[in-house]
Amino acid sequence: MKDQIGKLIEARRSAIENSDLPESVKSMLVRHYELSVEGLKIIAEAGIFKELNDLRVKYVGKSGEITSLMKSLKDVPADKRPLTGKFINELKTLFENAISEREALLAASERRSREERESLDVTLSPPATTASSRPGALHPLTLVKNDIVKIFTGMGFTIVDGPEVEYTKYNFGLLNIPEDHPARDPADSFYITPDILLRSQTSCVQARTMETMAPPFRIVCPGKVYRPDEDATHSPMFQQIEGLVVDKHVTLSDLKAVLEEFARKFFSADTKVRFRPSFFPFTEPSVEVDLSCAMCGGKGCRLCKGTGWLELLGAGVVNPAVFDMCGIDSSVYSGFAFGIGIERAAMIKYGIPDMRLLFDNDVRILEQFR
Ligand code: DAH
């Protein structure tokens, strides 16, 4: 670099010396060209923008050395000014070029080091597992729902879906729930309009299925339902799995067989199932289904409140009135239906005392189900 500058300066210097400028002007110019060698060298080695900028000010700034040299033109005889000015300008150009060259180099190296700093090596192995980078896992409610659905699909049931924002017609009317039934009370459901609500049970999917599918069919519908309740065993949002079988000659003993099979697969082979008479407007007869307590095996404990039994679901034989309203011939077909609470099933299976633990998303609880 220094050699290059030296050659340039040398060429200028002989041009100056061979010119017809007065000796005093010549020696002033030569002196400046000689002094420039050092300045240009410093510029070529400037390490940071700040340093380079200071050098710019020092040489070509408003009161920089070359700018002042330009001002001294006025002392040169008028006819010699153009040539003198040309030599000064050439010197100025030398500085300007050196500065912008160095600037470009500094910018490029800064860009390179920023790229190195910010680049991401996708081939690196991830850091060792830490508390914040544990692999994800399915939520216990999702696991339980999947387990339940799998047992029923294994028995030939098809999965169907229905809307969570539902017409009262499907949530109540077609299920034979009369206008004055307490379940329709505005305080017991989340109404959106008098005819639309957040469904309070998945049973509405029964009515939707009967309207659209021709029997025979076996369906299950897992989904969220909403009721304004909240305590250790109730949540404003919870999940149910609705089941419906419609065919010729379906009876209560088919329901019993299917639910016993489900209970043994989902809980354990020695789980006992008990039917208690109950009432639901959409089934007749209706039953409440209890299981022998998963924690004490029926002896009586804290979970089953000493009774040895845990209530799991509601079920029954489809009320012919529902068939008639939904367009299925009740003189030909019969059926059974059931509704399982998914949170309830999870609480029983894992001995969880408070439903709210399932919704808190506390990893200390959730990771126990991985
Ligand atoms: N829908 C009822 C509830 O939320 C549960 C239920 C009972 C569903 C009996 C059924 C049934 O399909 O037949 O409490």
PDB file of C-alpha atoms and ligand atoms in Angstrom, residues 200-203 206 227 240 242-243 280 282-283 287 314-316 337-339, ligand 1:
ATOM      1  CA  SER A 200     -74.604 -28.073  28.072  1.00  0.00           C
ATOM      2  CA  GLN A 201     -74.234 -31.715  27.043  1.00  0.00           C
ATOM      3  CA  THR A 202     -72.938 -33.688  24.069  1.00  0.00           C
ATOM      4  CA  SER A 203     -76.329 -35.413  23.851  1.00  0.00           C
ATOM      5  CA  GLN A 206     -77.497 -37.735  19.203  1.00  0.00           C
ATOM      6  CA  ARG A 227     -72.372 -25.056  32.434  1.00  0.00           C
ATOM      7  CA  GLN A 240     -68.083 -35.531  27.656  1.00  0.00           C
ATOM      8  CA  GLU A 242     -71.571 -39.223  24.032  1.00  0.00           C
ATOM      9  CA  GLY A 243     -72.383 -42.676  22.732  1.00  0.00           C
ATOM     10  CA  PHE A 280     -83.247 -38.639  31.773  1.00  0.00           C
ATOM     11  CA  PHE A 282     -84.216 -38.820  26.381  1.00  0.00           C
ATOM     12  CA  THR A 283     -83.841 -42.383  27.704  1.00  0.00           C
ATOM     13  CA  VAL A 287     -79.617 -45.555  34.533  1.00  0.00           C
ATOM     14  CA  GLY A 314     -75.583 -41.535  32.689  1.00  0.00           C
ATOM     15  CA  ALA A 315     -77.152 -43.868  30.151  1.00  0.00           C
ATOM     16  CA  GLY A 316     -80.323 -45.583  29.057  1.00  0.00           C
ATOM     17  CA  ALA A 337     -77.160 -44.022  24.686  1.00  0.00           C
ATOM     18  CA  PHE A 338     -74.634 -42.941  27.273  1.00  0.00           C
ATOM     19  CA  GLY A 339     -72.694 -39.845  28.297  1.00  0.00           C
TER      20      GLY A 339
HETATM   21  N1  DAH B   1     -76.336 -35.766  28.901  1.00  0.00           N
HETATM   22  C1  DAH B   1     -76.300 -36.291  30.245  1.00  0.00           C
HETATM   23  C2  DAH B   1     -75.616 -35.314  31.182  1.00  0.00           C
HETATM   24  O1  DAH B   1     -74.955 -34.432  30.706  1.00  0.00           O
HETATM   25  C3  DAH B   1     -75.603 -37.603  30.283  1.00  0.00           C
HETATM   26  C4  DAH B   1     -76.354 -38.661  29.565  1.00  0.00           C
HETATM   27  C5  DAH B   1     -77.315 -39.407  30.226  1.00  0.00           C
HETATM   28  C6  DAH B   1     -76.127 -38.903  28.235  1.00  0.00           C
HETATM   29  C7  DAH B   1     -78.029 -40.377  29.623  1.00  0.00           C
HETATM   30  C8  DAH B   1     -76.860 -39.899  27.587  1.00  0.00           C
HETATM   31  C9  DAH B   1     -77.827 -40.631  28.295  1.00  0.00           C
HETATM   32  O2  DAH B   1     -76.696 -40.167  26.319  1.00  0.00           O
HETATM   33  O3  DAH B   1     -78.504 -41.567  27.661  1.00  0.00           O
HETATM   34  O4  DAH B   1     -75.748 -35.440  32.341  1.00  0.00           O
END
